[in-house]
mmCIF file of C-alpha atoms and ligand atoms in Angstrom:
data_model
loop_
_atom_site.group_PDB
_atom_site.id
_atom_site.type_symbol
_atom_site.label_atom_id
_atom_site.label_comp_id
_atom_site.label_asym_id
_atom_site.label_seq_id
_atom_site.Cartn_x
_atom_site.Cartn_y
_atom_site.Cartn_z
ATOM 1 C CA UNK A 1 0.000 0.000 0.000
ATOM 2 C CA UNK A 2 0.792 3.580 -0.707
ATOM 3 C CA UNK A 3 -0.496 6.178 1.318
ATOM 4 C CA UNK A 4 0.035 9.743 1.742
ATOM 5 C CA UNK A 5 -1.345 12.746 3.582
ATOM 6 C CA UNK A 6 -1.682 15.947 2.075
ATOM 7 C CA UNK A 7 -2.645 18.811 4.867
ATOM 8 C CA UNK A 8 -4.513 21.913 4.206
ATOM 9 C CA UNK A 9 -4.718 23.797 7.363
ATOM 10 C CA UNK A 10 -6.926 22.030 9.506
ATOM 11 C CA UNK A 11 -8.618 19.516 5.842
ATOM 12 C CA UNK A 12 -6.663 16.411 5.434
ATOM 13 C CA UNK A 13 -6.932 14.304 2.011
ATOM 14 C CA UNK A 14 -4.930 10.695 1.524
ATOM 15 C CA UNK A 15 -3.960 9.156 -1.186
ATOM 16 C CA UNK A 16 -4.100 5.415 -1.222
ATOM 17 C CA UNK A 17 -2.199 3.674 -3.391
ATOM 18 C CA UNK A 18 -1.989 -0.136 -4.623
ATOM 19 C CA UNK A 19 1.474 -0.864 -5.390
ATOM 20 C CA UNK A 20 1.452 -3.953 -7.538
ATOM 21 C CA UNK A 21 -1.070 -2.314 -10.064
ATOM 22 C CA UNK A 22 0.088 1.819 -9.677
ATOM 23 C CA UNK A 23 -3.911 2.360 -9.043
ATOM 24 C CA UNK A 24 -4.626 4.821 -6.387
ATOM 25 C CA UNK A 25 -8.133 6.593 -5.082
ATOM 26 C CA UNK A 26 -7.602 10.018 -3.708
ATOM 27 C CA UNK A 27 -9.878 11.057 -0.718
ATOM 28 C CA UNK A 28 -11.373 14.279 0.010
ATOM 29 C CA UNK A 29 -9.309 16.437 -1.809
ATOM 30 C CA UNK A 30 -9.348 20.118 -1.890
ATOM 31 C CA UNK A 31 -9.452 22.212 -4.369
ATOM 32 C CA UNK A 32 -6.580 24.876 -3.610
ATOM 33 C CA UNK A 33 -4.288 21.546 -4.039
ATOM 34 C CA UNK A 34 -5.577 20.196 -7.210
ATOM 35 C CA UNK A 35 -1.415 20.842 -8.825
ATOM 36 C CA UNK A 36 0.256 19.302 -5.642
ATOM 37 C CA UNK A 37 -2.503 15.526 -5.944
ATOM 38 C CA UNK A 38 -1.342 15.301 -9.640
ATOM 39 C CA UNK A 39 2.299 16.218 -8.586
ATOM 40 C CA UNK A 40 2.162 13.867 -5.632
ATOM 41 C CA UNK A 41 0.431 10.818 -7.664
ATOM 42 C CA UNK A 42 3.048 11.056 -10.506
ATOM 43 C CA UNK A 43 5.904 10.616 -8.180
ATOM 44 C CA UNK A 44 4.917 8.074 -6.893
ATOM 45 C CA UNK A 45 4.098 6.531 -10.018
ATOM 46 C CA UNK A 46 0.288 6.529 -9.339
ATOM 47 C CA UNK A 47 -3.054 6.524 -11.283
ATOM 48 C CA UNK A 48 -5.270 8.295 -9.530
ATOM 49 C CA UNK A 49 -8.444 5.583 -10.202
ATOM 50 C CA UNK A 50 -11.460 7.251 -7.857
ATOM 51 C CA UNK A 51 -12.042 11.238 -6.873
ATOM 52 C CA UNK A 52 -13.886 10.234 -3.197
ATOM 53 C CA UNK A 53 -15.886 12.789 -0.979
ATOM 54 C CA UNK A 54 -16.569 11.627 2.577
ATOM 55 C CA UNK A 55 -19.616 13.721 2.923
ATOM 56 C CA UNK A 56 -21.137 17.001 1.441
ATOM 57 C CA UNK A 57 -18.196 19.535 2.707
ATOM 58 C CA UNK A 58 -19.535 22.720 4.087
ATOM 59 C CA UNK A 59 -16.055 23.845 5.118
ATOM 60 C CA UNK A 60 -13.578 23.467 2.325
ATOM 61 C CA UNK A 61 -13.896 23.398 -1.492
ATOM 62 C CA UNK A 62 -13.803 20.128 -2.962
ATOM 63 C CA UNK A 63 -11.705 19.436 -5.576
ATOM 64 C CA UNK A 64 -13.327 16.272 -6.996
ATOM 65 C CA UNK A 65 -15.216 17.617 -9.629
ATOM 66 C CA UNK A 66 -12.154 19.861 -11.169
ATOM 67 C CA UNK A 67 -10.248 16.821 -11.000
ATOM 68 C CA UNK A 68 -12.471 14.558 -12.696
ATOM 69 C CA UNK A 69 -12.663 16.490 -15.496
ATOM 70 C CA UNK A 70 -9.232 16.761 -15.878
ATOM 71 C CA UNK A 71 -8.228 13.315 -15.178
ATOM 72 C CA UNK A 72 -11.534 11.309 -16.711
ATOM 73 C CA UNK A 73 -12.097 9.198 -13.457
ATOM 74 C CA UNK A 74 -15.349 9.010 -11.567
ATOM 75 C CA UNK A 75 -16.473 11.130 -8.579
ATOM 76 C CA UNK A 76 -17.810 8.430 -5.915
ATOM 77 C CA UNK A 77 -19.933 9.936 -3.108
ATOM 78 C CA UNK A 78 -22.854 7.855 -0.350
ATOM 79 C CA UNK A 79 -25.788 7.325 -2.394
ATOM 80 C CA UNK A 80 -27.614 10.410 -0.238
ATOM 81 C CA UNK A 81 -24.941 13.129 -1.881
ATOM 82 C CA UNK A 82 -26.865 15.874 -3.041
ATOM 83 C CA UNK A 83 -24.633 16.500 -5.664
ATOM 84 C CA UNK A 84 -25.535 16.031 -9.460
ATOM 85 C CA UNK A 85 -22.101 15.812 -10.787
ATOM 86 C CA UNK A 86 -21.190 12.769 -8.651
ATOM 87 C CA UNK A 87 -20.589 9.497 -10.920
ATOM 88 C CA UNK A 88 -20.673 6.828 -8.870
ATOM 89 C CA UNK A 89 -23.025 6.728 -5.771
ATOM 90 C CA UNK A 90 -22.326 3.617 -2.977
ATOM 91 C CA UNK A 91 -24.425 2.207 -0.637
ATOM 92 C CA UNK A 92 -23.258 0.484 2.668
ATOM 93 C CA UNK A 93 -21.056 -2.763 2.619
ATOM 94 C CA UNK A 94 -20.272 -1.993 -1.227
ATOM 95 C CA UNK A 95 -16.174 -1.355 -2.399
ATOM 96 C CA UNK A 96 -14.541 0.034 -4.611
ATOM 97 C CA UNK A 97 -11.497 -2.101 -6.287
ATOM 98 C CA UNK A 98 -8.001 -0.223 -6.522
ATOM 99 C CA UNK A 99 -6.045 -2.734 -8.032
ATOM 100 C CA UNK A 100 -5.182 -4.576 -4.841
ATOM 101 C CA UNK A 101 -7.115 -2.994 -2.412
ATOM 102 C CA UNK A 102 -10.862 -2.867 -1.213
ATOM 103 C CA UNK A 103 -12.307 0.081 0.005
ATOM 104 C CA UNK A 104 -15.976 -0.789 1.732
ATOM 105 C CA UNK A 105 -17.683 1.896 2.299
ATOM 106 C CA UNK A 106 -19.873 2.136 5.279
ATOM 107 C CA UNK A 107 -22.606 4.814 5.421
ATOM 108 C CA UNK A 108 -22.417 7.436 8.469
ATOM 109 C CA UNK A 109 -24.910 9.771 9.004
ATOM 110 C CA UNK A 110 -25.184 12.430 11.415
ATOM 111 C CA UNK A 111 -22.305 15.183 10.170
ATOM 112 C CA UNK A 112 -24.028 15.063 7.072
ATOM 113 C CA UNK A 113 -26.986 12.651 6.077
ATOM 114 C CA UNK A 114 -24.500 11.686 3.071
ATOM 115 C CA UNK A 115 -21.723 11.097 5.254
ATOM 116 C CA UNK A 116 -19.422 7.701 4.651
ATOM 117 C CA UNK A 117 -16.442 6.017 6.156
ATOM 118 C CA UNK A 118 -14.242 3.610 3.727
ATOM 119 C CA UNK A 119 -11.955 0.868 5.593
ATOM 120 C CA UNK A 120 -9.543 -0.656 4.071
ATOM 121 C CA UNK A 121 -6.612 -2.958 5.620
ATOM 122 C CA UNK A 122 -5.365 -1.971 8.699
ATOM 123 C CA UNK A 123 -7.595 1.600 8.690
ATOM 124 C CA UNK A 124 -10.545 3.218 8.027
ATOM 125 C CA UNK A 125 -11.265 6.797 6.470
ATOM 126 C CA UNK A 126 -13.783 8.234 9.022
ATOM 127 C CA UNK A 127 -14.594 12.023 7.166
ATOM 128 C CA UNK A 128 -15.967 14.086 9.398
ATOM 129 C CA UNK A 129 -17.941 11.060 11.648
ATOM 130 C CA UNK A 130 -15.046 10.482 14.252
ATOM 131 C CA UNK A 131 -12.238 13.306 14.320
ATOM 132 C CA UNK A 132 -9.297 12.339 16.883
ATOM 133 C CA UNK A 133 -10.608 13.336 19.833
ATOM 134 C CA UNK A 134 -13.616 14.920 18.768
ATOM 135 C CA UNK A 135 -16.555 14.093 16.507
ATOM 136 C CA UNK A 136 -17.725 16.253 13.458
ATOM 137 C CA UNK A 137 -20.497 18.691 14.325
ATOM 138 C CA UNK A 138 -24.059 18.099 13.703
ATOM 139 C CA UNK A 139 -25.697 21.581 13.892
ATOM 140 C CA UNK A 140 -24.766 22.114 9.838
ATOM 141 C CA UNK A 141 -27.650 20.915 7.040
ATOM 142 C CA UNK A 142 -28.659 17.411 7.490
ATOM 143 C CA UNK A 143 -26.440 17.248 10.318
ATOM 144 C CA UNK A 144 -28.654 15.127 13.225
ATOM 145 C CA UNK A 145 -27.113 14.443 16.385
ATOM 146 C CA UNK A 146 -29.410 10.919 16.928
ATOM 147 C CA UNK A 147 -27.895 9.619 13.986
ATOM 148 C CA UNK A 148 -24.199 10.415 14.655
ATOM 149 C CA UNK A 149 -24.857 8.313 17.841
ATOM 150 C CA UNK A 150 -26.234 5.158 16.174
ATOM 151 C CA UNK A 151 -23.580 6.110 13.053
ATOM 152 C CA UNK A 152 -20.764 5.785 15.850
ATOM 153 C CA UNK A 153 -22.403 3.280 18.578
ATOM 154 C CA UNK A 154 -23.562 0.707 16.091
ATOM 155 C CA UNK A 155 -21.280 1.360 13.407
ATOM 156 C CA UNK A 156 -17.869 2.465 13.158
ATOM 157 C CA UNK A 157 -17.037 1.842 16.929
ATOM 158 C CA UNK A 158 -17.991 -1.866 16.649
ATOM 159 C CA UNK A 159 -15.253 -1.834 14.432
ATOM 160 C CA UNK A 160 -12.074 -3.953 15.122
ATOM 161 C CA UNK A 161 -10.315 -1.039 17.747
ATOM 162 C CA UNK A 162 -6.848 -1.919 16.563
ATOM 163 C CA UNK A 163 -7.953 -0.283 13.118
ATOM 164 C CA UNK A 164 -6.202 3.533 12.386
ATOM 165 C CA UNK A 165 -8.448 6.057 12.041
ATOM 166 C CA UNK A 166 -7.489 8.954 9.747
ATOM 167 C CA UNK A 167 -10.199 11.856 9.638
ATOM 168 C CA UNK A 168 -10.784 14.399 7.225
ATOM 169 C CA UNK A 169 -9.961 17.066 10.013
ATOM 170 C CA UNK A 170 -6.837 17.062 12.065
ATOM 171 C CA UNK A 171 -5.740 20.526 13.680
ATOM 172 C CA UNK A 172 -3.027 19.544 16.294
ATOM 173 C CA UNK A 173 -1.041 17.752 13.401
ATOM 174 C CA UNK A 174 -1.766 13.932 14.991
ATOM 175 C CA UNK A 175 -1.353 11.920 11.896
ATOM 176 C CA UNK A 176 -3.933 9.267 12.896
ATOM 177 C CA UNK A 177 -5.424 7.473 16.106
ATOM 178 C CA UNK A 178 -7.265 4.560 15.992
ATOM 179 C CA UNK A 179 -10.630 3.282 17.151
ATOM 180 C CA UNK A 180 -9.536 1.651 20.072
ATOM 181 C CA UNK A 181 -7.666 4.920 21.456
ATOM 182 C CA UNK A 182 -10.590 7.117 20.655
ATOM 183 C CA UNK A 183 -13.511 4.843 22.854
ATOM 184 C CA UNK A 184 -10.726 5.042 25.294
ATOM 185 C CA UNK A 185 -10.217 8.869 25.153
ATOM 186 C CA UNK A 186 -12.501 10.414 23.216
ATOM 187 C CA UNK A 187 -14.206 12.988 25.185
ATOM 188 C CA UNK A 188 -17.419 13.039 22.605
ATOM 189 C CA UNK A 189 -17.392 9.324 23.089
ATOM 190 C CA UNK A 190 -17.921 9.075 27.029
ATOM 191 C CA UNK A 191 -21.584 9.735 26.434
ATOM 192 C CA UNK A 192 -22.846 6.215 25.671
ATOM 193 C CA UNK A 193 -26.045 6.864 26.143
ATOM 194 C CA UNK A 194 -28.707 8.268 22.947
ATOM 195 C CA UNK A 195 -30.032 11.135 24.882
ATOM 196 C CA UNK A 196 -27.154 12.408 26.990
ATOM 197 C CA UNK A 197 -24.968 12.497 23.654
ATOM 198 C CA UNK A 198 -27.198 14.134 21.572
ATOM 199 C CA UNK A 199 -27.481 16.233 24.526
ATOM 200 C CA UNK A 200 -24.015 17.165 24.553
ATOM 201 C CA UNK A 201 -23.898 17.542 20.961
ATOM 202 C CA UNK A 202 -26.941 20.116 20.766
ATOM 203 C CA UNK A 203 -25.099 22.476 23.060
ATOM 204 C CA UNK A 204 -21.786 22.726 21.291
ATOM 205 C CA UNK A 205 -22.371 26.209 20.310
ATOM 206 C CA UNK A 206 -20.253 26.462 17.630
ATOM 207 C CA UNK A 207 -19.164 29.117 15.134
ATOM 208 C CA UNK A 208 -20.013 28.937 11.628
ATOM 209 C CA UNK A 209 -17.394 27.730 8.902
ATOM 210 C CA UNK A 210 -16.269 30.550 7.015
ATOM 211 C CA UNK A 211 -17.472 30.132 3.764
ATOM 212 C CA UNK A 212 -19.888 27.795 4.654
ATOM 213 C CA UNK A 213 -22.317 29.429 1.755
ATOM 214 C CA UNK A 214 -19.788 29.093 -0.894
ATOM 215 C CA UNK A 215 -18.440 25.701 0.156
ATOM 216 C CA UNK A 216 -22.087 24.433 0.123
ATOM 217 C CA UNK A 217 -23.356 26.060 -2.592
ATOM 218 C CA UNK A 218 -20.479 24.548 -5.269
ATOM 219 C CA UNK A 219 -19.719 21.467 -3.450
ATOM 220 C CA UNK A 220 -23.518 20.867 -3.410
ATOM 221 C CA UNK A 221 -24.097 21.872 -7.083
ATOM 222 C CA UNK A 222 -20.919 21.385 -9.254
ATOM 223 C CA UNK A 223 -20.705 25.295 -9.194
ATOM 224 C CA UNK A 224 -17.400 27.804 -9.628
ATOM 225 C CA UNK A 225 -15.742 29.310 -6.613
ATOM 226 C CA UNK A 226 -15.518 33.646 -6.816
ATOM 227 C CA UNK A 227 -11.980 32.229 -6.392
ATOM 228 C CA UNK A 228 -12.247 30.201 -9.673
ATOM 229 C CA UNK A 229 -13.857 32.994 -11.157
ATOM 230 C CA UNK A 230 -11.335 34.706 -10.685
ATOM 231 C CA UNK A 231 -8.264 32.127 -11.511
ATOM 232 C CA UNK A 232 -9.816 31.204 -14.754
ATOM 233 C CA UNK A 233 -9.792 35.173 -15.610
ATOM 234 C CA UNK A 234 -6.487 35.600 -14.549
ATOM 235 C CA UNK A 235 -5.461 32.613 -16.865
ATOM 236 C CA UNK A 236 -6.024 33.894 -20.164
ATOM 237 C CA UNK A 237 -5.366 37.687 -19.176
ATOM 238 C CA UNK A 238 -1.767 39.517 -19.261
ATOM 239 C CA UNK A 239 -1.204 42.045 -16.304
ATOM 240 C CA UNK A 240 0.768 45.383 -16.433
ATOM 241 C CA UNK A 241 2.436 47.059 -13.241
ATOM 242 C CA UNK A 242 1.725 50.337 -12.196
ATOM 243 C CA UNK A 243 5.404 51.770 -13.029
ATOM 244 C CA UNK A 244 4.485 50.519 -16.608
ATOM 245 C CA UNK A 245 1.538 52.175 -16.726
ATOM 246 C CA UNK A 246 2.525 55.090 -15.050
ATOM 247 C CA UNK A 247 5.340 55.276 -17.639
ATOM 248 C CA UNK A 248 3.501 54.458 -20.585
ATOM 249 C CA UNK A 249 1.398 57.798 -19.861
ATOM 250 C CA UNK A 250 4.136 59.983 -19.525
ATOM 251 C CA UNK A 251 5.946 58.608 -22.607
ATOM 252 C CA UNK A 252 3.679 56.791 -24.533
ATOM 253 C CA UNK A 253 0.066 58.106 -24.034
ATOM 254 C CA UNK A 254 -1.785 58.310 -27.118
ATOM 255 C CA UNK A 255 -0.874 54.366 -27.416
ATOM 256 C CA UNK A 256 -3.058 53.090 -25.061
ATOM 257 C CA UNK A 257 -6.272 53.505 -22.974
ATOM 258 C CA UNK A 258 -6.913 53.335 -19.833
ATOM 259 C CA UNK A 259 -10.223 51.622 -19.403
ATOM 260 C CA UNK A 260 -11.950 52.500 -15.374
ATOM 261 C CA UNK A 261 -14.886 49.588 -15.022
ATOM 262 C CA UNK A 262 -15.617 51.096 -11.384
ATOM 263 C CA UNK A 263 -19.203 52.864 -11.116
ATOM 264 C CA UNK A 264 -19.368 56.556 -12.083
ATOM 265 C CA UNK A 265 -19.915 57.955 -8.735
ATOM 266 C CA UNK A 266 -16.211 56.198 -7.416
ATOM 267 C CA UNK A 267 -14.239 57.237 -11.135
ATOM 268 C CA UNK A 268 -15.566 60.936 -10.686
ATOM 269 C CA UNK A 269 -13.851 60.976 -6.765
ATOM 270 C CA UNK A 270 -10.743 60.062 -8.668
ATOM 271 C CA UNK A 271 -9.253 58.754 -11.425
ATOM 272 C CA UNK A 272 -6.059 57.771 -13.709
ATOM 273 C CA UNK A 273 -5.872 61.227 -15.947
ATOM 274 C CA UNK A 274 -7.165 60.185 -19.203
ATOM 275 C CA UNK A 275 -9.097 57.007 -18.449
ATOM 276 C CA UNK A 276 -12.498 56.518 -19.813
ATOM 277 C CA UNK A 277 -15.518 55.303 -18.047
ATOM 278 C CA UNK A 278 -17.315 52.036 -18.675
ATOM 279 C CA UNK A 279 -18.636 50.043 -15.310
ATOM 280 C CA UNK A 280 -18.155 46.202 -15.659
ATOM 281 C CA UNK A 281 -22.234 46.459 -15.235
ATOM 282 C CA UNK A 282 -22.262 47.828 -18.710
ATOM 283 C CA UNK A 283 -19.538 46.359 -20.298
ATOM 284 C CA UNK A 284 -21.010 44.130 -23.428
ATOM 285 C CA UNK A 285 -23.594 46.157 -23.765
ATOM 286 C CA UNK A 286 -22.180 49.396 -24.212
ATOM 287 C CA UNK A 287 -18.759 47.770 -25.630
ATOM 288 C CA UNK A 288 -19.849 48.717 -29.423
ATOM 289 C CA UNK A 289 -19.844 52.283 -28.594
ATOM 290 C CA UNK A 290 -17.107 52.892 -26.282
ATOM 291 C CA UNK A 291 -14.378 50.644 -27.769
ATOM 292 C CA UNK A 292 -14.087 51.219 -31.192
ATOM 293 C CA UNK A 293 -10.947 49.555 -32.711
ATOM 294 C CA UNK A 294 -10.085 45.917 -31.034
ATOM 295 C CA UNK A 295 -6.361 45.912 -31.722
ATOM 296 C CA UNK A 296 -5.893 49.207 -29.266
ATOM 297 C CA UNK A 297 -3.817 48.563 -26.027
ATOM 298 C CA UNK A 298 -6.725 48.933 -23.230
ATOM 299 C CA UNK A 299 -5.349 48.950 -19.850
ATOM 300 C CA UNK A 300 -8.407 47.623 -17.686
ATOM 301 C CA UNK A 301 -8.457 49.030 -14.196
ATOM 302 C CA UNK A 302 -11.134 48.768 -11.048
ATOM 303 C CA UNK A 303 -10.320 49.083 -7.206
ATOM 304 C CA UNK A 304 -8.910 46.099 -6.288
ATOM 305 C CA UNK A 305 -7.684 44.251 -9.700
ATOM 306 C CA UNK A 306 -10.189 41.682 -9.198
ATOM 307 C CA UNK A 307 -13.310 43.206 -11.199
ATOM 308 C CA UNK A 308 -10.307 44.257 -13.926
ATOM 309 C CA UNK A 309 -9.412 40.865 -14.570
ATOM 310 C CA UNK A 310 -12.815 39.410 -15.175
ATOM 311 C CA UNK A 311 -13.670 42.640 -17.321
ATOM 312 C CA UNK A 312 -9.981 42.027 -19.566
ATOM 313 C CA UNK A 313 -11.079 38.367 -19.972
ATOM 314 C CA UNK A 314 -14.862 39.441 -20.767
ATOM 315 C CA UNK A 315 -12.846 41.667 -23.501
ATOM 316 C CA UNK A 316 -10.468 39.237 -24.720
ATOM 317 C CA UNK A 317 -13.343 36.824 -25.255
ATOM 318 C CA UNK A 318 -14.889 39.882 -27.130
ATOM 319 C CA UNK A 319 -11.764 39.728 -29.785
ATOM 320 C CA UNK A 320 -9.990 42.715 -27.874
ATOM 321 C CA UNK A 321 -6.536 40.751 -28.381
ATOM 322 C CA UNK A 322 -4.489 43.789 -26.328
ATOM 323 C CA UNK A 323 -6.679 44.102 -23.402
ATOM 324 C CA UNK A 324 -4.424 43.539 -20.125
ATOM 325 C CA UNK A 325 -5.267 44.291 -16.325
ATOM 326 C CA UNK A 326 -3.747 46.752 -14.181
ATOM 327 C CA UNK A 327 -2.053 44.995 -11.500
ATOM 328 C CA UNK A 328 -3.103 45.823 -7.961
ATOM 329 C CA UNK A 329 -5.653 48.400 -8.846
ATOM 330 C CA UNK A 330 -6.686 51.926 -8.145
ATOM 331 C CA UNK A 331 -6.294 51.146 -4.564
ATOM 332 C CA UNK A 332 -2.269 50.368 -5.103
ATOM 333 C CA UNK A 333 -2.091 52.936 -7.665
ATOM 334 C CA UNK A 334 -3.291 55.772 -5.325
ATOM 335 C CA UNK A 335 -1.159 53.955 -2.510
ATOM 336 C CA UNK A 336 2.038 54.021 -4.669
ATOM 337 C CA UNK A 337 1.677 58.289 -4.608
ATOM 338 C CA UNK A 338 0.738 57.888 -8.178
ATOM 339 C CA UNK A 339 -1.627 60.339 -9.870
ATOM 340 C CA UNK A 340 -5.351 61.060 -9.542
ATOM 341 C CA UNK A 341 -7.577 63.106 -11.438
ATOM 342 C CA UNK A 342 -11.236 63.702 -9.820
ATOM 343 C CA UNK A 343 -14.789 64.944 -11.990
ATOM 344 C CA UNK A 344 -16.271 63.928 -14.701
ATOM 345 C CA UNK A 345 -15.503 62.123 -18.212
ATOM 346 C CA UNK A 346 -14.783 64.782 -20.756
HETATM 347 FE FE1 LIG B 1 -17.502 18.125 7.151
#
């Protein structure tokens, strides 16, 4: 067996690995590490077989979709997963063949309804059902406290205790426990009894994930990330400093405009002398009119350089092969001393 952790903050996602055959399945993986699985598999000669999500995340991105695309293997999820985009749906007591090895899935609820733990070997992947020294939460959607209990009690606990348990959270960088250890210690786990655990569990009072919306939203529906958005703009745009710029107009300015997507109200407080007005709210419709000749150099600007760099991409998918973005923005532009000119377009 090959196995491997990869860490992201507080998320943990394994790669198992058969070593006869080279077949591997990769286990809740996150998106911001999509380069580092592919990097990780290939050195160790691996073919990543199955994309696996645990449960429904409503804390991290998951990266099984993106990946599945790009490596044509099937997403595999509990048969309750919400999600439309998920290939290969399991049911309790069914596995999944990596060359070798047999992952068995065994269904979970209470973290999520669609939560799952797969065993194979000497461990078992327990997602967010039994954390080392903790539990996952059950206050998030289709989280129930009732069934955690009977998930853990008269599931995964009856388990054989000398298995390792490796969760899908770990945030005091324990590398795994196993079930034995955890009915020993596990604080969650001294409540034995239906109603003073789900007691126990109901008065948690926890915060909220950050980005629980987001995470739920595309890990629910196959959707984009504002972060993808964003990374897929950036991909296909070129970006220009603010010395370049700032240069360019001094030296250079008839070559090029500056193009302000802000709204009017923020490009009349102040903008880069010369620039012409067009919100991103307006951009395809009024591009005919404002933006006459498609081989000019257009330097796209908004406040941050984030709204810049979906507005150059918008352009460059319009045929406006010089658009590039302004790098940092009016907010680093005004920052660097550069500049400013308030009142209206001429
Ligand atoms: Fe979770």
């Amino acid at each position: 067996m090959i196995f491997e952790t990869v860490a992201t903050g507080g998320c943990r996602s394994y790669v198992i690995g058969c070593a006869d055959s080279c077949a591997a399945a990769l286990i809740d993986p996150e998106l911001s590490q999509i380069d580092r699985y592919i990097a990780l598999t290939a050195k160790e000669g691996l073919r990543i077989r199955y994309l696996i999500d645990t449960h429904t995340h409503a804390d991290h991105f998951s990266a099984t979709q993106q990946l599945a695309r790009r490596l044509d293997v099937p997403v595999v999820m509990h048969r309750a997963s919400p999600a439309p985009f998920v290939d290969l749906r399991l049911q309790s007591g069914e596995m999944l063949v990596v060359g070798r090895l047999r992952l068995q899935a065994l269904h979970t609820p209470g973290h999520t309804r669609d939560s799952m733990c797969l065993s194979v070997e000497d461990r078992v992947f327990t997602g967010d059902t039994l954390l080392i020294g903790a539990t996952g939460r059950t206050d998030l959607p289709s989280g129930d406290a009732a069934e955690l209990h009977a998930s853990l009690f008269d599931g995964l606990l009856k388990l054989d205790p000398a298995l390792k348990i490796f969760p899908a959270h770990e945030y005091k960088g324990r590398s795994h426990s196993t079930i034995g250890q955890e009915l020993a210690d596990n604080p969650r786990l001294q409540k034995r009894d239906a109603g003073a655990f789900i007691e126990m569990m109901q008065s948690l009072n926890l915060t909220m994930p950050t980005h629980i919306t987001e995470a739920l939203r595309t890990n629910m529906s196959g959707g984009k990330t504002v972060a993808q958005m964003l990374a897929e703009a950036a991909a296909i745009v070129p970006f220009m400093s603010l010395l370049e710029l700032n240069t360019c107009l001094e030296f250079r300015k008839g070559e090029l405009t500056v193009l302000d997507v802000r709204e009017r109200e923020a490009y009349e407080a102040g903008h880069i002398p010369g620039a012409q007005l067009l919100p991103r709210g307006q951009l395809e419709l009024r591009v005919n009119e404002e933006l006459t000749d498609p081989t000019r150099r257009i330097v796209v600007c908004c406040e941050f350089g984030r709204v810049s760099t979906l507005a150059t991409a918008t352009l460059r998918q319009m045929g406006f092969v010089c658009a590039v973005a302004l790098d940092g923005g009016i907010k680093a532009w005004r920052e660097a001393g550069y500049p400013l000119q308030p009142g209206k377009q001429p």
